Short mmCIF file of C-alpha atoms in Angstrom, two decimals:
data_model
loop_
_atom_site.label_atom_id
_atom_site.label_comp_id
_atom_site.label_asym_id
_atom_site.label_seq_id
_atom_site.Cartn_x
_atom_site.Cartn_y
_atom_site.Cartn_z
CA UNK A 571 19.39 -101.88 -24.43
CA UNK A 572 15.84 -103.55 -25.04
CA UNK A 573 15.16 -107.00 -26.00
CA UNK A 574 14.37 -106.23 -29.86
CA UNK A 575 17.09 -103.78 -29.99
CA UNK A 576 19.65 -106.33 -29.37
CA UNK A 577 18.22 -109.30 -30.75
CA UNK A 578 17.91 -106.93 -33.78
CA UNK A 579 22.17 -106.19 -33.10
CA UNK A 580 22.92 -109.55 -32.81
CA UNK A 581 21.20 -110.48 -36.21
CA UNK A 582 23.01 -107.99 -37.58
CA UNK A 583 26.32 -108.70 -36.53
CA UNK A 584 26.06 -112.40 -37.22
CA UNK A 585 25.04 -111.77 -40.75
CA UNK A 586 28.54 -109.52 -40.81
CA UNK A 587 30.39 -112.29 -39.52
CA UNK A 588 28.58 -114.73 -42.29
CA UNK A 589 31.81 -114.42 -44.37
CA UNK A 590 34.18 -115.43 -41.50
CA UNK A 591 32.81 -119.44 -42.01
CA UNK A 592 31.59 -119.54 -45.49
CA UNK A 593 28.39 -118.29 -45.87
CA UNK A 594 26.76 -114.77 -47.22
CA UNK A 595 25.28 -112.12 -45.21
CA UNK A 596 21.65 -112.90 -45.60
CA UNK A 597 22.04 -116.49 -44.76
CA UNK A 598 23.95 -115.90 -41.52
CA UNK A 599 21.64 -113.27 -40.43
CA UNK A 600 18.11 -116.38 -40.83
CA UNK A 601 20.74 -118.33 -39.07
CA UNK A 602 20.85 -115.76 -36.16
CA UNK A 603 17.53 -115.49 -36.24
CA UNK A 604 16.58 -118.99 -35.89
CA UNK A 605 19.21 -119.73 -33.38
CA UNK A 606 17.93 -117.37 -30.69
CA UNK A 607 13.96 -117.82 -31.71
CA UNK A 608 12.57 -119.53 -28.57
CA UNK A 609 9.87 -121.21 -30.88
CA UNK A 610 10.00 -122.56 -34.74
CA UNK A 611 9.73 -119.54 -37.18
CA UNK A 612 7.87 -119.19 -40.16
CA UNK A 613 9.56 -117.91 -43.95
CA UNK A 614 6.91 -115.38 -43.69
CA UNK A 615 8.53 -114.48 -40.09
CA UNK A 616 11.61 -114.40 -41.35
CA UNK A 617 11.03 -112.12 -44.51
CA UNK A 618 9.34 -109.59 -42.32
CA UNK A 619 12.05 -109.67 -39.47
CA UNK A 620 14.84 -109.48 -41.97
CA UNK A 621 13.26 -107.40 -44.99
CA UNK A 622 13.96 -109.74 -47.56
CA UNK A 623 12.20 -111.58 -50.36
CA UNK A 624 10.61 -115.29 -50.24
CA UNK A 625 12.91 -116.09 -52.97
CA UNK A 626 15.71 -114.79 -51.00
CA UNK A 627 14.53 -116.59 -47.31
CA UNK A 628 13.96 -119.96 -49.28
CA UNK A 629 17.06 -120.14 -51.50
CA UNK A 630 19.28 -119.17 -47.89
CA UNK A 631 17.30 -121.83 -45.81
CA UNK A 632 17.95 -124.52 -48.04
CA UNK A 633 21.41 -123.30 -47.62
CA UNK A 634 21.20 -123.61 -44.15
CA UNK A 635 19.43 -126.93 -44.38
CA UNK A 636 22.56 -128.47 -47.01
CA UNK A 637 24.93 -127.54 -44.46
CA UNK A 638 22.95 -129.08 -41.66
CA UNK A 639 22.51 -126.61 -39.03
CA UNK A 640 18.94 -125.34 -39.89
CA UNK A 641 15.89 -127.86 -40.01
CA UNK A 642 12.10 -127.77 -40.70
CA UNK A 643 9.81 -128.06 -37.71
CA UNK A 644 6.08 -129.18 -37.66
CA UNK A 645 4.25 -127.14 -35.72
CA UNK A 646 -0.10 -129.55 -35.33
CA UNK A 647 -2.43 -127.61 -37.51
CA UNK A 648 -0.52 -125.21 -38.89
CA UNK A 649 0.18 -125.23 -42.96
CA UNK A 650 3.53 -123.13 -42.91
CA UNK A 651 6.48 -124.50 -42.80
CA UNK A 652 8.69 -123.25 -39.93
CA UNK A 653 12.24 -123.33 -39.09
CA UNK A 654 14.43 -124.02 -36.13
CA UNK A 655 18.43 -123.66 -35.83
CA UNK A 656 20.90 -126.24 -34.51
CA UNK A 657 21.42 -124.69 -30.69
CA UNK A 658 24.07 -127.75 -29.24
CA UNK A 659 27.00 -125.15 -30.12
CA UNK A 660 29.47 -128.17 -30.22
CA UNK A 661 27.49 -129.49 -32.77
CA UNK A 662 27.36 -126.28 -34.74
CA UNK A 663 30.90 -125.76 -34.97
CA UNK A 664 31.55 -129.43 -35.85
CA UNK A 665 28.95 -129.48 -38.75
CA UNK A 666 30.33 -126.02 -40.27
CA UNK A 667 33.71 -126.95 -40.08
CA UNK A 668 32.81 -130.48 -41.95
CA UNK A 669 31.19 -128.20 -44.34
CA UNK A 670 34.28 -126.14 -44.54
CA UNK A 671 36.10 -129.13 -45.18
CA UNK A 672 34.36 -129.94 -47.79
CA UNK A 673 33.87 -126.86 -49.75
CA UNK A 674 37.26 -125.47 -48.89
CA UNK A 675 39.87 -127.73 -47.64
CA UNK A 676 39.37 -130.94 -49.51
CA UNK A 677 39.70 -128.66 -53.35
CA UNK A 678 42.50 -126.93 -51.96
CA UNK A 679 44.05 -130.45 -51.54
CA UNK A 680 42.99 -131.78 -54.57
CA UNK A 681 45.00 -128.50 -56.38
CA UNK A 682 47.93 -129.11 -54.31
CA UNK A 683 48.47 -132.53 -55.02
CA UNK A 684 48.08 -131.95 -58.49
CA UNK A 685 50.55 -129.42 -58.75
CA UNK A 686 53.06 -130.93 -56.77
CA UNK A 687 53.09 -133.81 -59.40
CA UNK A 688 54.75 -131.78 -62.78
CA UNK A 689 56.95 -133.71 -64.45
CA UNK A 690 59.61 -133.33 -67.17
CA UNK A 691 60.67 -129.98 -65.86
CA UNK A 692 63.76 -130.37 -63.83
CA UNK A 693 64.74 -126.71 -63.42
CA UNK A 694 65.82 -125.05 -60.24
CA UNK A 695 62.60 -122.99 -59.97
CA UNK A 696 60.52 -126.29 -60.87
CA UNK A 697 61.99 -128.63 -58.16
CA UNK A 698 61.86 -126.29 -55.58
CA UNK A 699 57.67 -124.97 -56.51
CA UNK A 700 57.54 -128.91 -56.82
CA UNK A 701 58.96 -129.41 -52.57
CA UNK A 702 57.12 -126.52 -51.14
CA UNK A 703 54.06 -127.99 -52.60
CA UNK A 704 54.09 -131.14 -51.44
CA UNK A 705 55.23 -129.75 -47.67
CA UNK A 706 52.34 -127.32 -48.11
CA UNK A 707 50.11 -130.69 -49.34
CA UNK A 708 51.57 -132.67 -46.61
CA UNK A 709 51.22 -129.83 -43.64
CA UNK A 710 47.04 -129.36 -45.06
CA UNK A 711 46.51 -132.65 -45.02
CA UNK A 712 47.81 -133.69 -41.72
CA UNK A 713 45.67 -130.73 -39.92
CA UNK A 714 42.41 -131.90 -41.91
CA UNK A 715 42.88 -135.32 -40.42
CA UNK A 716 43.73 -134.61 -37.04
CA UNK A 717 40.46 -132.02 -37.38
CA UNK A 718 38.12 -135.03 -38.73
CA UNK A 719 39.39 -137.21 -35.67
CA UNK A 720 38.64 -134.63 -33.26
CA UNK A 721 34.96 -134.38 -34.52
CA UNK A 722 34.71 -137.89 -34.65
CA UNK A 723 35.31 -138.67 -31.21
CA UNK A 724 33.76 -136.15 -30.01
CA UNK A 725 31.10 -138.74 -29.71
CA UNK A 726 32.68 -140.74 -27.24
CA UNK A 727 33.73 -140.10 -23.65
CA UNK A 728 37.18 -139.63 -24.69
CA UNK A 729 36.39 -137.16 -27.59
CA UNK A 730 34.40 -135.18 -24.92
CA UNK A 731 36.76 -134.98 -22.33
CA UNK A 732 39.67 -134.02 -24.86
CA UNK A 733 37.06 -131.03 -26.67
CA UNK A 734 36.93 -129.92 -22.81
CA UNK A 735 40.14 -129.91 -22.21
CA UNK A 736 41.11 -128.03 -25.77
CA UNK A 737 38.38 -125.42 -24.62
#
């Protein structure tokens, strides 16, 4: 296989696997792109590589920027703006499961504890919808925070040496 041809795979396949952690197709495929792009890249790169519209490239990079894994890079005498990915995969997976967090985990929460809280309904079917959703509140909840400690020592020596161990 040739350079292009699997850089060009790659792309591809990372866009497909977008969905897995949140994110469309287009803007995991820019991600791709920028995260095995030696140099900064260009929108204009990027449209051309990937076939896609500037209104498409910039609404996906400030995606991509929100979520913190994609950031703009000055390149001296050049008016473009250009683009570089987040490479330190320990801090990839940290920031996108913060984001996941976030968008996904913390609502889900929010839900749960509010349904867990009826009142004035003390039927079979009530009390028991009532304990399974404050087990399945209590069980989220507990995994989120033992996730948020995790990335927040990750910073320290101990944090390190416990993500090493865990890999």
């Amino acid at each position: 296989m040739q350079f292009n041809e699997a850089k060009n795979k790659f792309v591809q396949t990372w866009g497909a696997l977008g969905s897995q952690w949140g994110i469309n197709k287009t803007m995991a495929q820019i991600h791709a792109l920028l995260m095995v792009s030696k140099e900064p890249v260009s929108m204009e790169d990027i449209m051309q590589e990937l076939q896609i519209s500037r209104g498409n490239a910039s609404m996906n990079l400030r995606g991509l920027m929100d979520w913190g894994i994609v950031y703009k890079a000055n390149k001296p005498g050049e008016r473009r703006e250009f683009f570089i990915a987040e490479k330190d995969l320990d801090e990839l997976a940290t920031k996108i499961a913060k984001e996941r967090s976030k968008r996904e985990i913390k609502p889900a929460l929010k839900v749960l504890k509010e349904v867990s809280a009826i009142q004035g309904d003390t039927s079979e079917d009530a009390v028991h919808f009532v304990s399974q959703t404050k087990k399945l509140y209590d069980f989220v909840a507990k995994a989120d925070e033992i996730f948020e400690k995790v990335t927040e020592y990750k910073d320290n020596w101990l944090g390190k040496l416990m993500m090493k161990i865990l890999k």
